């Protein structure tokens, strides 16, 4: 009886994982994958091996192949695979791989550290203006996002009626505020930030951002390798951290758009091609 119960629990856990993966693919997957899922659902086909084309198994197989090709470095295959998986996850914003709803996969409350957000919310003029209902100092995407949010709130329907995606006024404004901040870093500092000093205060002054936000949320991407030419310092962003910043922006775009943004919209907003967007969203 115990053995039967254990098998039943294992099967239930597997089904739960597959259902979670299906929901995430429906929210984040490409148009092609969404069409395949819809077709499978209509015909009630339950072949999960074919349905979940971007399964974790295929990712692991790819990682193993990469590890095997570089086995000459002296590391075991298992160690290399573990490092690759860890590196892949480290580039993503904080997330919940067991989430069943899109909004729970990348919860807005975990995108940035609570203390960093409190500093940005309390000390940044453009964030305060966003919460007051204006976005004159923000980029066009944030201006459109704020206008859409205000329309949804005024209408009392549309996005607000969909509890699976709508974050509420506070969550949506937080997403817009963080997007404006990260987009500024993404556009103006593609390689490094030069400061007159090597401390957090100098970096915050250069960026015109609160120290409390900079010392947690900005240095996550920009690292200070040391001083250069006297007191000047260069806070450099590596390729991996630049990729991570890009992924944070994509998640925030999806959040603002209620997880209904096309690859074309994301590509135009981040000045990259749609092929790269689709690769990053896998």
CSV table of C-alpha atoms in Angstrom, one decimal:
chain,number,residue,atom,x,y,z
A,1,UNK,CA,0.0,0.0,0.0
A,2,UNK,CA,2.8,2.4,0.8
A,3,UNK,CA,4.5,1.6,-2.5
A,4,UNK,CA,1.3,2.3,-4.4
A,5,UNK,CA,0.8,5.5,-2.5
A,6,UNK,CA,4.4,6.7,-3.2
A,7,UNK,CA,3.9,5.9,-6.9
A,8,UNK,CA,0.7,7.9,-6.9
A,9,UNK,CA,2.3,10.9,-5.2
A,10,UNK,CA,5.2,10.8,-7.6
A,11,UNK,CA,2.9,10.7,-10.6
A,12,UNK,CA,0.9,13.6,-9.2
A,13,UNK,CA,4.0,15.6,-8.7
A,14,UNK,CA,5.1,14.9,-12.3
A,15,UNK,CA,1.7,16.0,-13.6
A,16,UNK,CA,1.8,19.1,-11.5
A,17,UNK,CA,5.3,20.0,-13.0
A,18,UNK,CA,4.0,19.4,-16.5
A,19,UNK,CA,1.0,21.6,-15.9
A,20,UNK,CA,3.1,24.3,-14.5
A,21,UNK,CA,5.4,24.2,-17.5
A,22,UNK,CA,2.5,24.3,-19.9
A,23,UNK,CA,1.1,27.4,-18.3
A,24,UNK,CA,4.5,29.1,-18.4
A,25,UNK,CA,4.9,28.3,-22.1
A,26,UNK,CA,1.5,29.6,-22.9
A,27,UNK,CA,2.5,32.9,-21.3
A,28,UNK,CA,6.1,33.2,-22.3
A,29,UNK,CA,6.5,30.9,-25.3
A,30,UNK,CA,6.7,31.9,-29.0
A,31,UNK,CA,3.7,32.2,-31.2
A,32,UNK,CA,4.5,28.9,-32.8
A,33,UNK,CA,4.6,27.1,-29.4
A,34,UNK,CA,1.4,28.7,-28.3
A,35,UNK,CA,-0.4,27.5,-31.4
A,36,UNK,CA,1.0,24.0,-30.9
A,37,UNK,CA,-0.3,24.0,-27.3
A,38,UNK,CA,-3.7,25.3,-28.3
A,39,UNK,CA,-4.0,22.6,-31.0
A,40,UNK,CA,-3.0,19.9,-28.5
A,41,UNK,CA,-5.6,21.1,-26.0
A,42,UNK,CA,-8.3,21.2,-28.6
A,43,UNK,CA,-7.6,17.6,-29.7
A,44,UNK,CA,-7.0,16.5,-26.1
A,45,UNK,CA,-3.6,15.0,-26.9
A,46,UNK,CA,-1.7,14.4,-23.7
A,47,UNK,CA,1.7,13.4,-25.2
A,48,UNK,CA,3.8,15.6,-23.0
A,49,UNK,CA,7.1,14.6,-24.7
A,50,UNK,CA,5.8,16.3,-27.9
A,51,UNK,CA,3.8,19.1,-26.2
A,52,UNK,CA,6.6,20.6,-24.2
A,53,UNK,CA,9.1,21.2,-26.9
A,54,UNK,CA,11.4,23.3,-24.6
A,55,UNK,CA,11.4,20.9,-21.8
A,56,UNK,CA,13.9,20.9,-19.0
A,57,UNK,CA,15.1,17.5,-20.3
A,58,UNK,CA,16.2,19.0,-23.6
A,59,UNK,CA,18.0,21.8,-21.8
A,60,UNK,CA,19.9,19.3,-19.7
A,61,UNK,CA,20.8,17.3,-22.8
A,62,UNK,CA,22.2,20.4,-24.4
A,63,UNK,CA,24.1,21.2,-21.3
A,64,UNK,CA,25.5,17.7,-21.1
A,65,UNK,CA,26.7,17.9,-24.7
A,66,UNK,CA,28.5,21.1,-24.0
A,67,UNK,CA,30.1,19.7,-20.8
A,68,UNK,CA,31.2,16.6,-22.7
A,69,UNK,CA,32.8,18.7,-25.4
A,70,UNK,CA,34.9,20.6,-22.8
A,71,UNK,CA,35.7,17.6,-20.5
A,72,UNK,CA,39.4,18.1,-21.3
A,73,UNK,CA,39.5,21.0,-18.8
A,74,UNK,CA,39.7,18.4,-16.0
A,75,UNK,CA,36.3,18.9,-14.5
A,76,UNK,CA,33.8,16.0,-14.4
A,77,UNK,CA,30.8,16.1,-16.7
A,78,UNK,CA,28.4,16.4,-13.7
A,79,UNK,CA,30.3,19.4,-12.3
A,80,UNK,CA,30.3,21.2,-15.6
A,81,UNK,CA,26.6,20.6,-16.1
A,82,UNK,CA,25.9,21.9,-12.6
A,83,UNK,CA,28.0,25.1,-13.3
A,84,UNK,CA,26.2,25.7,-16.6
A,85,UNK,CA,22.7,25.3,-15.1
A,86,UNK,CA,23.7,27.5,-12.2
A,87,UNK,CA,25.0,30.2,-14.6
A,88,UNK,CA,21.9,30.1,-16.6
A,89,UNK,CA,19.7,30.6,-13.6
A,90,UNK,CA,21.9,33.3,-12.1
A,91,UNK,CA,21.3,35.5,-15.2
A,92,UNK,CA,17.5,35.4,-14.7
A,93,UNK,CA,15.6,37.6,-12.3
A,94,UNK,CA,14.4,36.0,-9.1
A,95,UNK,CA,11.8,33.4,-10.2
A,96,UNK,CA,9.7,30.5,-9.1
A,97,UNK,CA,10.1,27.5,-11.5
A,98,UNK,CA,7.1,25.8,-9.9
A,99,UNK,CA,4.7,28.6,-10.6
A,100,UNK,CA,1.4,27.8,-12.3
A,101,UNK,CA,0.6,31.4,-13.3
A,102,UNK,CA,2.7,33.7,-15.4
A,103,UNK,CA,2.6,36.5,-12.8
A,104,UNK,CA,3.9,34.1,-10.2
A,105,UNK,CA,6.8,32.9,-12.3
A,106,UNK,CA,8.6,36.3,-11.9
A,107,UNK,CA,6.9,38.0,-8.9
A,108,UNK,CA,7.3,41.7,-9.1
A,109,UNK,CA,8.0,41.9,-5.4
A,110,UNK,CA,11.2,39.8,-5.9
A,111,UNK,CA,12.5,41.5,-9.1
A,112,UNK,CA,14.6,43.8,-6.9
A,113,UNK,CA,15.5,43.7,-3.2
A,114,UNK,CA,12.9,45.3,-0.9
A,115,UNK,CA,15.4,47.8,0.6
A,116,UNK,CA,16.6,48.9,-2.9
A,117,UNK,CA,13.0,49.5,-4.0
A,118,UNK,CA,12.1,51.4,-0.8
A,119,UNK,CA,15.1,53.7,-1.5
A,120,UNK,CA,14.1,54.2,-5.1
A,121,UNK,CA,10.4,54.8,-4.2
A,122,UNK,CA,11.3,57.4,-1.5
A,123,UNK,CA,14.1,59.3,-3.1
A,124,UNK,CA,13.5,59.4,-6.9
A,125,UNK,CA,11.4,62.2,-8.4
A,126,UNK,CA,10.4,60.4,-11.5
A,127,UNK,CA,9.1,57.4,-9.5
A,128,UNK,CA,7.1,59.8,-7.3
A,129,UNK,CA,5.7,61.4,-10.4
A,130,UNK,CA,4.7,58.1,-11.8
A,131,UNK,CA,2.8,57.3,-8.7
A,132,UNK,CA,1.2,60.7,-9.0
A,133,UNK,CA,0.0,59.9,-12.5
A,134,UNK,CA,2.5,61.6,-14.8
A,135,UNK,CA,5.4,60.3,-16.8
A,136,UNK,CA,6.9,63.3,-18.6
A,137,UNK,CA,10.4,62.4,-17.6
A,138,UNK,CA,10.1,58.8,-18.6
A,139,UNK,CA,10.7,56.9,-21.9
A,140,UNK,CA,7.8,56.4,-24.4
A,141,UNK,CA,7.3,52.8,-23.3
A,142,UNK,CA,6.7,53.8,-19.7
A,143,UNK,CA,4.4,56.7,-20.8
A,144,UNK,CA,2.3,54.3,-22.9
A,145,UNK,CA,2.3,51.8,-20.0
A,146,UNK,CA,1.1,54.4,-17.6
A,147,UNK,CA,-1.7,55.6,-19.9
A,148,UNK,CA,-2.9,52.0,-20.4
A,149,UNK,CA,-2.9,51.4,-16.7
A,150,UNK,CA,-4.9,54.6,-16.0
A,151,UNK,CA,-7.4,53.5,-18.7
A,152,UNK,CA,-7.8,50.1,-17.2
A,153,UNK,CA,-8.3,51.6,-13.8
A,154,UNK,CA,-10.8,54.1,-15.0
A,155,UNK,CA,-12.8,51.5,-17.0
A,156,UNK,CA,-12.8,49.0,-14.1
A,157,UNK,CA,-12.6,46.1,-16.6
A,158,UNK,CA,-10.2,44.6,-19.1
A,159,UNK,CA,-6.9,43.8,-17.5
A,160,UNK,CA,-8.4,44.3,-14.0
A,161,UNK,CA,-10.8,41.5,-14.6
A,162,UNK,CA,-8.1,39.0,-15.2
A,163,UNK,CA,-6.7,38.0,-11.8
A,164,UNK,CA,-4.2,35.7,-13.4
A,165,UNK,CA,-2.2,38.6,-14.9
A,166,UNK,CA,-3.2,41.9,-13.4
A,167,UNK,CA,-0.9,43.1,-10.7
A,168,UNK,CA,-2.9,46.0,-9.4
A,169,UNK,CA,-2.0,49.6,-9.4
A,170,UNK,CA,1.0,49.3,-7.0
A,171,UNK,CA,2.5,46.4,-8.8
A,172,UNK,CA,2.1,47.9,-12.2
A,173,UNK,CA,3.6,51.2,-11.1
A,174,UNK,CA,6.5,49.4,-9.5
A,175,UNK,CA,7.2,47.5,-12.8
A,176,UNK,CA,7.1,50.8,-14.8
A,177,UNK,CA,9.5,52.5,-12.3
A,178,UNK,CA,12.0,49.6,-12.4
A,179,UNK,CA,11.8,49.4,-16.2
A,180,UNK,CA,12.5,53.1,-16.5
A,181,UNK,CA,15.5,52.8,-14.2
A,182,UNK,CA,17.0,49.7,-15.8
A,183,UNK,CA,16.3,50.9,-19.3
A,184,UNK,CA,18.3,54.1,-18.5
A,185,UNK,CA,21.3,51.9,-17.5
A,186,UNK,CA,20.8,49.7,-20.5
A,187,UNK,CA,20.8,52.5,-23.0
A,188,UNK,CA,23.4,54.9,-21.6
A,189,UNK,CA,26.0,52.5,-20.1
A,190,UNK,CA,26.5,49.5,-22.4
A,191,UNK,CA,30.1,48.9,-21.1
A,192,UNK,CA,31.0,50.9,-18.0
A,193,UNK,CA,30.1,53.8,-15.8
A,194,UNK,CA,32.9,56.3,-15.1
A,195,UNK,CA,32.8,58.0,-11.7
A,196,UNK,CA,35.0,60.5,-9.9
A,197,UNK,CA,35.3,58.3,-6.8
A,198,UNK,CA,35.3,54.6,-6.2
A,199,UNK,CA,32.5,54.4,-3.6
A,200,UNK,CA,28.8,53.9,-3.8
A,201,UNK,CA,28.1,57.6,-3.2
A,202,UNK,CA,30.1,58.5,-6.3
A,203,UNK,CA,28.3,56.0,-8.4
A,204,UNK,CA,24.9,57.2,-7.1
A,205,UNK,CA,25.8,60.8,-7.8
A,206,UNK,CA,26.9,60.0,-11.4
A,207,UNK,CA,23.6,58.1,-12.0
A,208,UNK,CA,21.4,60.5,-10.0
A,209,UNK,CA,20.0,57.5,-8.2
A,210,UNK,CA,19.6,56.8,-4.4
A,211,UNK,CA,22.6,55.2,-2.8
A,212,UNK,CA,20.3,52.6,-1.2
A,213,UNK,CA,19.2,51.5,-4.6
A,214,UNK,CA,22.7,51.7,-6.3
A,215,UNK,CA,24.6,49.6,-3.7
A,216,UNK,CA,22.1,46.7,-4.1
A,217,UNK,CA,20.4,46.9,-7.5
A,218,UNK,CA,23.0,48.6,-9.7
A,219,UNK,CA,26.2,46.8,-8.5
A,220,UNK,CA,24.4,43.6,-9.3
A,221,UNK,CA,25.3,44.3,-12.9
A,222,UNK,CA,28.1,46.9,-12.7
A,223,UNK,CA,31.2,45.8,-10.9
A,224,UNK,CA,34.1,48.0,-9.8
A,225,UNK,CA,37.4,46.5,-10.7
A,226,UNK,CA,39.4,49.3,-9.0
A,227,UNK,CA,40.4,52.9,-9.5
A,228,UNK,CA,42.0,54.3,-12.7
A,229,UNK,CA,43.9,57.6,-13.1
A,230,UNK,CA,43.8,58.8,-9.6
A,231,UNK,CA,40.4,58.8,-7.9
A,232,UNK,CA,38.4,57.9,-11.0
A,233,UNK,CA,36.8,54.5,-11.3
A,234,UNK,CA,35.2,52.4,-14.0
A,235,UNK,CA,32.2,50.3,-13.0
A,236,UNK,CA,32.2,47.6,-15.7
A,237,UNK,CA,29.4,45.4,-16.9
A,238,UNK,CA,30.4,41.9,-18.2
A,239,UNK,CA,28.7,40.2,-21.1
A,240,UNK,CA,27.0,37.9,-18.7
A,241,UNK,CA,25.7,40.7,-16.6
A,242,UNK,CA,24.7,42.7,-19.7
A,243,UNK,CA,22.6,39.6,-20.7
A,244,UNK,CA,21.1,39.5,-17.2
A,245,UNK,CA,20.1,43.2,-17.4
A,246,UNK,CA,18.5,42.5,-20.7
A,247,UNK,CA,16.6,39.5,-19.3
A,248,UNK,CA,15.4,41.7,-16.4
A,249,UNK,CA,14.1,44.2,-18.9
A,250,UNK,CA,12.3,41.5,-20.9
A,251,UNK,CA,10.5,40.3,-17.8
A,252,UNK,CA,9.5,43.8,-16.9
A,253,UNK,CA,8.1,44.4,-20.4
A,254,UNK,CA,6.1,41.2,-20.1
A,255,UNK,CA,4.9,42.3,-16.7
A,256,UNK,CA,3.8,45.7,-17.9
A,257,UNK,CA,2.1,44.2,-21.0
A,258,UNK,CA,0.2,41.6,-18.9
A,259,UNK,CA,2.4,38.8,-20.4
A,260,UNK,CA,1.0,39.5,-23.9
A,261,UNK,CA,4.0,41.3,-25.6
A,262,UNK,CA,5.2,40.0,-29.0
A,263,UNK,CA,8.8,39.3,-29.8
A,264,UNK,CA,8.6,42.2,-32.3
A,265,UNK,CA,7.6,44.7,-29.6
A,266,UNK,CA,10.3,43.5,-27.2
A,267,UNK,CA,12.9,43.6,-30.1
A,268,UNK,CA,12.0,47.2,-31.0
A,269,UNK,CA,12.0,48.4,-27.4
A,270,UNK,CA,15.5,46.9,-26.7
A,271,UNK,CA,17.0,47.6,-30.2
A,272,UNK,CA,17.7,43.9,-30.9
A,273,UNK,CA,16.4,41.5,-33.5
A,274,UNK,CA,13.4,39.1,-32.9
A,275,UNK,CA,15.6,36.1,-33.3
A,276,UNK,CA,17.6,37.1,-30.2
A,277,UNK,CA,14.4,37.9,-28.3
A,278,UNK,CA,13.1,34.4,-29.0
A,279,UNK,CA,16.4,32.8,-27.9
A,280,UNK,CA,16.4,34.8,-24.7
A,281,UNK,CA,12.8,33.9,-23.9
A,282,UNK,CA,13.4,30.2,-24.1
